[in-house]
Coordinates of C-alpha atoms and ligand atoms in Angstrom, one line a residue:
M218 CA -24.2 25.1 5.1
G219 CA -27.0 27.4 3.7
T220 CA -25.4 30.7 3.3
G221 CA -28.5 32.3 1.7
K222 CA -28.1 31.3 -1.8
P223 CA -31.5 31.0 -3.5
P224 CA -32.6 27.4 -4.1
E225 CA -33.1 28.2 -7.9
A226 CA -29.2 28.5 -8.4
R227 CA -28.9 24.8 -7.5
M228 CA -32.0 23.5 -9.3
K229 CA -31.3 25.4 -12.5
H230 CA -27.9 23.8 -12.6
T231 CA -29.2 20.2 -12.2
T232 CA -31.2 20.6 -15.4
Q233 CA -28.3 21.5 -17.4
P234 CA -26.8 19.0 -19.8
L235 CA -23.2 17.8 -19.2
P236 CA -20.5 19.9 -21.1
A237 CA -19.2 17.5 -23.9
D238 CA -15.6 17.3 -22.6
V239 CA -16.2 16.3 -19.0
D240 CA -16.3 12.8 -17.6
P241 CA -19.8 11.6 -16.9
C242 CA -20.9 11.0 -13.3
D243 CA -19.3 7.7 -12.3
V244 CA -20.4 7.3 -8.5
V245 CA -18.1 4.3 -7.5
G246 CA -20.3 3.3 -4.6
H247 CA -20.2 4.6 -0.8
G248 CA -21.7 7.9 -1.7
H249 CA -24.6 7.2 0.6
R250 CA -23.1 5.1 3.1
T251 CA -21.3 6.5 6.1
L252 CA -17.8 4.9 6.5
Q253 CA -15.6 4.4 9.4
L254 CA -12.3 6.3 9.4
D255 CA -10.1 3.2 8.9
E256 CA -12.3 2.0 6.0
A257 CA -12.1 5.5 4.3
R258 CA -8.3 5.9 4.9
E259 CA -7.9 2.3 3.1
L260 CA -10.3 3.2 0.2
I261 CA -8.3 6.4 -0.4
L262 CA -5.0 4.8 -0.3
A263 CA -6.1 2.0 -2.7
N264 CA -6.9 4.8 -5.2
V265 CA -3.4 6.6 -4.9
A266 CA -0.7 6.0 -7.2
P267 CA 2.7 7.9 -6.8
V268 CA 3.4 10.7 -9.2
D269 CA 5.3 9.9 -12.2
G270 CA 8.5 11.6 -12.9
H271 CA 11.8 12.0 -11.3
E272 CA 15.0 14.3 -11.2
T273 CA 18.4 14.4 -10.0
L274 CA 19.3 16.6 -7.3
P275 CA 22.3 17.8 -5.3
L276 CA 21.9 16.3 -1.9
R277 CA 21.0 19.3 0.1
D278 CA 18.1 20.3 -2.3
A279 CA 16.8 16.8 -1.8
L280 CA 15.7 17.5 1.9
G281 CA 12.1 16.6 2.2
R282 CA 11.8 14.8 -1.0
V283 CA 11.2 11.1 -1.6
L284 CA 14.1 8.9 -2.8
C285 CA 13.2 7.2 -6.2
T286 CA 16.2 5.1 -6.7
A287 CA 17.9 3.4 -3.6
V288 CA 21.4 4.7 -2.7
R289 CA 23.8 1.7 -2.5
S290 CA 27.1 2.2 -0.8
T291 CA 30.4 1.3 -2.7
V292 CA 32.5 1.9 0.5
D293 CA 32.6 0.4 4.2
V294 CA 31.4 3.1 6.7
P295 CA 33.6 3.6 8.7
A296 CA 36.4 2.5 6.2
H297 CA 38.9 1.3 8.7
I298 CA 38.8 -0.1 12.3
N299 CA 39.1 3.0 14.3
S300 CA 39.1 4.3 17.9
A301 CA 36.0 5.2 19.8
M302 CA 37.9 7.2 22.5
D303 CA 40.8 9.5 22.9
G304 CA 43.4 7.1 24.7
Y305 CA 46.2 4.5 23.9
A306 CA 46.2 1.6 21.5
L307 CA 47.8 -1.5 22.2
A308 CA 47.4 -5.3 21.7
G309 CA 44.7 -6.7 23.9
A310 CA 46.9 -9.8 24.8
D311 CA 49.3 -7.4 26.3
L312 CA 46.9 -5.9 28.9
P313 CA 47.7 -6.7 32.6
A314 CA 45.4 -9.2 34.1
E315 CA 46.0 -7.5 37.5
G316 CA 48.4 -5.1 38.9
E317 CA 49.9 -2.4 36.6
R318 CA 52.1 -2.3 33.5
A319 CA 54.1 0.4 31.7
F320 CA 54.0 0.8 27.9
E321 CA 56.5 2.5 25.8
V322 CA 54.7 5.3 23.7
L323 CA 55.7 5.2 20.2
G324 CA 53.8 8.0 18.6
T325 CA 50.2 9.2 17.9
S326 CA 47.6 8.1 15.6
W327 CA 45.3 11.1 14.6
A328 CA 42.1 11.2 12.9
G329 CA 43.0 11.4 9.2
R330 CA 46.8 11.0 9.9
P331 CA 47.3 7.5 11.0
F332 CA 50.6 6.1 12.9
E333 CA 52.6 4.6 10.3
G334 CA 54.5 2.2 12.5
A335 CA 53.8 -1.2 14.1
V336 CA 53.2 -1.6 17.8
A337 CA 54.8 -4.5 19.6
A338 CA 54.4 -6.1 23.0
G339 CA 55.3 -3.7 25.8
Q340 CA 54.4 -0.8 23.5
C341 CA 51.4 1.4 22.6
A342 CA 50.4 4.6 20.5
R343 CA 48.5 7.5 21.7
I344 CA 45.2 7.4 19.6
M345 CA 42.5 10.0 19.0
T346 CA 38.7 9.3 18.4
G347 CA 38.3 8.4 14.8
A348 CA 41.8 7.4 14.1
T349 CA 42.9 4.2 12.6
L350 CA 44.3 1.5 14.9
P351 CA 48.0 1.1 14.2
A352 CA 49.3 -2.3 13.1
G353 CA 49.7 -4.6 15.9
T354 CA 46.8 -3.1 18.0
D355 CA 43.2 -4.1 18.6
T356 CA 42.4 -2.3 21.7
V357 CA 42.1 1.2 23.1
V358 CA 42.2 2.3 26.8
M359 CA 40.6 5.6 27.4
Q360 CA 43.0 8.2 28.5
E361 CA 41.3 8.8 31.8
H362 CA 42.4 5.3 32.8
V363 CA 46.1 5.9 31.9
R364 CA 48.8 7.5 34.1
I365 CA 51.8 8.8 32.3
E366 CA 55.0 8.3 34.3
D367 CA 58.4 9.1 32.8
G368 CA 56.9 9.3 29.4
R369 CA 55.6 5.8 29.6
A370 CA 51.7 4.9 29.8
V371 CA 50.7 3.0 33.1
I372 CA 47.7 0.8 32.7
A373 CA 46.0 -1.2 35.5
G374 CA 44.1 -4.5 35.1
G375 CA 40.3 -4.6 34.5
H376 CA 40.4 -3.8 30.7
R377 CA 38.8 -6.0 28.1
P378 CA 40.8 -6.9 24.8
G379 CA 39.0 -5.4 21.9
Q380 CA 37.4 -2.5 23.9
N381 CA 36.7 1.0 22.5
R382 CA 37.0 0.1 18.8
R383 CA 34.8 0.6 16.0
E384 CA 34.7 -2.0 13.3
A385 CA 35.1 -1.2 9.6
G386 CA 31.6 -1.2 8.0
E387 CA 29.7 -1.4 11.2
D388 CA 27.5 1.3 9.9
I389 CA 27.1 0.3 6.2
R390 CA 29.1 -2.4 4.4
A391 CA 30.3 -1.8 0.8
G392 CA 27.4 -3.1 -1.4
E393 CA 24.6 -2.6 1.0
V394 CA 21.7 -0.2 0.4
A395 CA 22.2 3.0 2.6
V396 CA 18.7 4.3 2.0
E397 CA 15.8 2.5 0.3
A398 CA 13.7 4.0 -2.4
G399 CA 10.4 5.5 -1.3
T400 CA 12.2 6.9 1.8
L401 CA 11.5 10.5 2.9
L402 CA 14.8 12.2 2.9
R403 CA 15.2 13.8 6.4
P404 CA 18.4 15.1 8.0
A405 CA 19.6 11.7 9.1
Q406 CA 19.2 10.4 5.5
L407 CA 21.1 13.5 4.0
G408 CA 23.9 12.6 6.4
L409 CA 23.9 8.9 5.8
I410 CA 24.0 9.4 2.0
A411 CA 26.8 11.9 2.5
S412 CA 28.6 9.2 4.6
V413 CA 28.8 6.9 1.7
G414 CA 30.2 9.6 -0.5
V415 CA 27.2 10.1 -2.8
G416 CA 26.4 14.0 -3.6
R417 CA 23.4 13.4 -6.0
V418 CA 20.3 11.7 -5.6
D419 CA 17.4 10.6 -7.8
V420 CA 14.2 11.8 -6.2
R421 CA 10.4 11.9 -7.3
R422 CA 9.1 15.1 -8.7
R423 CA 7.1 17.2 -6.1
A424 CA 3.4 16.5 -6.3
R425 CA 1.4 19.5 -7.2
V426 CA -1.7 20.1 -5.0
A427 CA -4.4 22.8 -5.9
I428 CA -6.2 24.3 -3.0
F429 CA -9.3 26.6 -2.9
S430 CA -11.9 27.7 -0.4
T431 CA -15.6 27.8 -1.3
G432 CA -18.0 30.3 0.3
D433 CA -19.8 33.5 -0.5
E434 CA -19.1 34.7 3.0
L435 CA -15.3 34.6 2.7
R436 CA -13.0 37.5 2.1
G437 CA -9.2 37.6 2.0
V438 CA -7.0 38.9 4.5
G439 CA -6.5 42.8 4.3
E440 CA -10.0 43.2 2.9
T441 CA -12.7 44.9 4.9
L442 CA -15.6 42.7 6.1
G443 CA -19.1 43.2 5.3
P444 CA -22.1 42.0 7.4
G445 CA -22.0 38.4 7.8
Q446 CA -18.6 38.1 6.2
I447 CA -15.5 36.2 7.8
Y448 CA -11.9 35.9 6.6
D449 CA -10.7 33.1 4.6
S450 CA -8.6 31.2 7.1
N451 CA -8.8 27.6 5.8
R452 CA -6.5 28.3 2.8
Y453 CA -3.8 29.4 5.1
S454 CA -3.9 26.4 7.2
L455 CA -4.3 24.2 4.1
Y456 CA -1.3 25.9 2.6
G457 CA 0.7 25.2 5.7
M458 CA -0.4 21.6 6.0
V459 CA 0.4 21.0 2.2
A460 CA 3.7 23.0 2.2
R461 CA 4.8 21.2 5.4
L462 CA 4.6 17.9 3.5
G463 CA 7.1 19.4 0.9
L464 CA 4.5 19.5 -1.8
E465 CA 4.0 22.2 -4.4
V466 CA 0.9 24.4 -3.7
V467 CA -1.3 25.8 -6.4
D468 CA -3.5 28.3 -4.6
L469 CA -6.8 29.1 -6.6
G470 CA -8.2 31.4 -4.2
V471 CA -11.8 31.8 -3.1
V472 CA -14.5 30.1 -5.3
R473 CA -18.1 31.5 -5.0
D474 CA -21.0 29.4 -4.1
T475 CA -22.3 28.7 -7.6
P476 CA -22.3 25.5 -9.8
E477 CA -20.5 27.6 -12.5
A478 CA -17.7 28.9 -10.4
T479 CA -17.3 25.6 -8.7
L480 CA -17.1 23.6 -11.9
A481 CA -14.6 26.1 -13.4
A482 CA -12.4 25.8 -10.3
F483 CA -12.6 21.9 -10.5
E484 CA -11.5 22.3 -14.2
E485 CA -8.6 24.6 -13.5
A486 CA -7.4 22.5 -10.4
A487 CA -7.5 19.2 -12.5
A488 CA -5.6 20.7 -15.3
R489 CA -3.0 22.2 -13.0
A490 CA -2.4 19.7 -10.1
D491 CA -2.1 16.0 -9.2
A492 CA -4.5 16.5 -6.2
I493 CA -7.0 19.0 -5.2
V494 CA -7.9 19.9 -1.6
T495 CA -10.9 22.3 -1.1
S496 CA -12.7 23.4 2.0
G497 CA -16.4 24.1 2.5
G498 CA -19.4 23.3 0.4
V499 CA -19.6 19.5 1.2
S500 CA -22.8 19.5 3.2
V501 CA -26.3 19.4 1.9
G502 CA -27.2 23.0 2.1
E503 CA -28.4 25.0 -0.7
A504 CA -25.1 26.8 -1.2
D505 CA -23.1 23.5 -1.1
F506 CA -21.9 22.7 -4.5
V507 CA -18.9 20.6 -4.1
V508 CA -20.3 17.1 -3.9
E509 CA -22.9 17.8 -6.5
T510 CA -20.1 19.0 -8.8
L511 CA -18.1 16.0 -8.1
E512 CA -20.9 13.6 -8.7
R513 CA -21.7 15.2 -12.0
F514 CA -18.3 16.0 -13.4
G515 CA -16.0 13.8 -11.4
R516 CA -16.1 10.5 -9.7
V517 CA -17.2 10.3 -6.0
G518 CA -15.4 7.8 -3.7
F519 CA -17.4 8.6 -0.7
W520 CA -18.4 11.6 1.2
K521 CA -19.3 10.7 4.7
V522 CA -17.2 9.3 7.4
A523 CA -18.1 8.7 11.0
M524 CA -15.7 11.0 12.7
K525 CA -16.0 14.3 14.6
P526 CA -15.3 16.9 13.7
G527 CA -15.7 16.5 10.0
K528 CA -18.4 14.2 9.1
P529 CA -19.1 15.2 5.4
I530 CA -15.8 15.0 3.5
A531 CA -15.8 14.1 -0.1
F532 CA -13.3 12.1 -1.8
G533 CA -13.0 11.0 -5.4
H534 CA -11.3 12.1 -8.8
V535 CA -11.8 15.0 -11.1
R536 CA -10.2 13.8 -14.4
D537 CA -6.9 12.2 -13.2
A538 CA -6.6 14.4 -10.0
L539 CA -7.4 13.1 -6.7
F540 CA -10.1 15.1 -5.0
F541 CA -10.5 15.9 -1.3
G542 CA -13.5 18.1 -0.3
L543 CA -12.9 19.0 3.4
P544 CA -15.6 20.7 5.5
G545 CA -15.5 24.3 5.9
N546 CA -15.3 24.6 9.8
P547 CA -11.7 25.3 10.4
V548 CA -11.0 22.7 12.9
S549 CA -12.8 20.0 10.8
A550 CA -10.8 20.9 7.8
M551 CA -7.6 20.6 9.7
V552 CA -8.6 17.3 11.5
T553 CA -9.8 15.7 8.3
F554 CA -6.6 16.7 6.6
Y555 CA -4.3 15.0 9.1
Q556 CA -6.4 12.0 9.4
L557 CA -7.2 11.3 5.8
V558 CA -5.5 13.6 3.3
Q559 CA -2.0 13.7 4.7
P560 CA -1.2 9.9 4.3
A561 CA -2.8 10.1 0.9
L562 CA -0.4 12.9 -0.1
Q563 CA 2.5 11.1 1.2
A564 CA 1.6 8.1 -0.9
L565 CA 1.0 10.5 -3.8
S566 CA 4.6 11.7 -3.3
G567 CA 5.9 8.1 -3.5
A568 CA 6.7 7.7 0.1
V569 CA 6.4 4.1 1.5
P570 CA 3.8 4.0 4.1
R571 CA 5.2 5.0 7.6
D572 CA 4.0 3.6 10.9
P573 CA 0.6 5.1 12.0
P574 CA 0.8 8.2 14.2
L575 CA 1.8 7.3 17.6
L576 CA -1.0 6.6 20.1
L577 CA -0.1 7.1 23.9
D578 CA -2.1 6.2 27.0
A579 CA -2.8 9.1 29.2
T580 CA -5.1 10.1 32.2
C581 CA -7.6 12.5 31.3
Q582 CA -7.7 15.3 33.9
T583 CA -10.9 17.1 32.4
K584 CA -14.4 16.0 31.6
L585 CA -14.8 15.5 28.0
K586 CA -18.3 15.5 26.5
K587 CA -18.9 12.9 24.0
K588 CA -21.9 10.9 22.5
A589 CA -21.6 7.3 21.0
G590 CA -21.6 6.9 17.3
R591 CA -18.5 8.6 15.9
L592 CA -14.8 8.5 16.4
E593 CA -13.7 11.9 17.8
F594 CA -10.7 13.8 17.7
Q595 CA -10.8 16.3 20.6
R596 CA -8.0 18.8 21.1
G597 CA -5.9 18.5 24.2
I598 CA -2.8 19.5 26.1
L599 CA -0.5 16.5 26.9
E600 CA 2.2 16.6 29.6
R601 CA 4.1 14.1 32.0
G602 CA 2.8 13.9 35.5
P603 CA 5.3 13.6 38.6
D604 CA 4.8 9.9 38.5
G605 CA 6.0 9.6 34.8
R606 CA 2.5 9.0 33.5
Y607 CA 1.1 11.1 30.8
L608 CA -1.8 13.5 31.7
V609 CA -4.0 15.2 29.3
R610 CA -6.6 17.9 29.5
G611 CA -9.1 18.9 27.0
M612 CA -9.0 22.4 25.4
G613 CA -12.0 24.2 26.9
H614 CA -13.8 24.9 23.7
Q615 CA -14.1 22.0 21.3
G616 CA -16.2 23.7 18.7
A617 CA -15.5 22.7 15.1
G618 CA -14.9 26.4 14.3
V619 CA -12.7 27.2 17.3
L620 CA -9.3 27.2 15.6
R621 CA -7.4 28.3 18.8
S622 CA -8.1 24.8 20.1
M623 CA -5.8 23.7 17.2
A624 CA -3.3 26.3 17.7
E625 CA -2.9 26.0 21.3
A626 CA -3.2 22.2 21.7
N627 CA -0.4 19.8 21.3
C628 CA -2.3 16.5 20.8
F629 CA -5.6 14.9 19.6
I630 CA -7.5 13.0 22.3
V631 CA -8.8 10.1 20.3
L632 CA -12.2 9.0 21.6
P633 CA -13.4 5.6 20.1
L634 CA -16.7 5.3 18.4
E635 CA -18.8 4.0 21.2
Q636 CA -17.1 6.1 23.9
E637 CA -19.6 8.3 25.8
T638 CA -18.6 11.3 28.1
V639 CA -15.1 10.9 29.7
Q640 CA -14.9 11.6 33.3
P641 CA -11.8 13.3 35.0
G642 CA -9.4 10.4 36.0
A643 CA -10.4 8.0 33.1
D644 CA -7.9 6.5 30.6
V645 CA -7.9 7.9 27.1
Q646 CA -5.6 7.5 24.1
V647 CA -3.8 10.5 22.6
Q648 CA -2.1 11.3 19.4
P649 CA 0.7 13.9 19.9
F650 CA 1.0 16.6 17.3
A651 CA 4.8 16.0 17.4
G652 CA 5.5 14.0 14.2
L653 CA 2.0 14.4 12.9
I654 CA 1.8 18.1 12.4
Ligands
AMP270 P1 -19.5 25.0 4.9 O1 -18.9 23.6 5.1 O2 -19.1 25.5 3.6 O3 -21.0 24.9 5.2 O4 -18.9 26.0 6.0 C1 -19.0 25.5 7.4 C2 -18.6 26.6 8.4 O5 -17.1 26.9 8.1 C3 -19.2 27.9 8.0 O6 -19.4 28.6 9.2 C4 -18.4 28.8 7.1 O7 -18.5 30.1 7.2 C5 -17.0 28.2 7.7 N1 -16.0 28.2 6.6 C6 -16.1 27.7 5.4 N2 -14.9 28.0 4.8 C7 -14.1 28.8 5.4 C8 -12.8 29.3 5.3 N3 -12.3 29.0 4.1 N4 -12.2 29.9 6.4 C9 -12.9 30.1 7.6 N5 -14.1 29.5 7.7 C10 -14.6 29.0 6.7
MG271 MG1 -19.9 27.1 2.7

């Protein structure tokens, strides 16, 4: 909020005419209403279209990218019926119902080097995991259950015909889709695509996200701080959050608290990126120019959400770019990013929406101060208690500026709108950072 900028700076600006080449103000509603988080998230997602453009990449380079064209298999995986164990392959009909039976061992079927002969009644073949079942066999007895006597394999009763074999195509059948379009390619998908023999994939281009911090008090790391100045930390956490999503970051630095500098940054960001994420300047202080600039030169979707931390957050468009104006407080910036911006950037990347972040029930071990009226994301440490139940404790200092609470926590404690102060022993819901952050 007010960082000492004279009020005239703002008033002078509001009397200036619109530059000829910028969009007129188009407030698309909600600007003056406080939205619930779900409502805000839906509104945002309704306004996001995936980026155009795709490219074909070697499989490894596609890690973290979103598949644009489904990968369909032309082969069965596995290609042949094969053994799930090291052991002996034989015909299930030949297994003794009780007592023991000795089998002649004809040879060995290795993975990648099948046994060529056929196995008849009273015979078996040694077989390795992954090796093709020889002709005449349909069953594998694991080697731990076989005794070798005079070169013959002695097998007792109790085995089931057909056991320990993997069916051809049990993972993927020829003609089936191995990985759907819109899937984020993670390690398992890379492996799955390789398992069907495909080495290049069609992925969406990486979305470009411009970030900048606003604030006259901000200095860059390595600079010396003057009175009242602080280091710009948000641009680092923002960089991390955006880069972790696999998106390209366009870092526009620190923008001073003037309407002119703010507008210039908006223009450059919109020209260079598909989405813009800023921090600071979204309140109604005399040095807060982000919402005003968005109202005048962009389009505002909304800028108030009933959540804590992070009540003022601006969403809209600047030209064709999505715009997210996050609060300046470092924890607020991170919480609003994870709750509102991350799903939008995933949609922008072309990813089909995934399940919402996991919510777990836990017993709260500490008192958590809370007033009714806002959905709150407190930071906590989650662990499993001796009886297997989850236990959570709040980080001592829940201030919106205390970034250590984010760095040291491993979950959000999600306290619903009407919840009041939580007493130790009460049940709460938590959102683990694992998978979210
Ligand atoms: P604002 O939303 O601009 O009113 O800022 C709210 C609080 O967050 C103020 O105490 C700012 O100094 C602080 N703040 C704003 N931007 C940053 C930043 N980039 N890094 C660290 N703190 C910030
Ligand atoms: Mg500020």
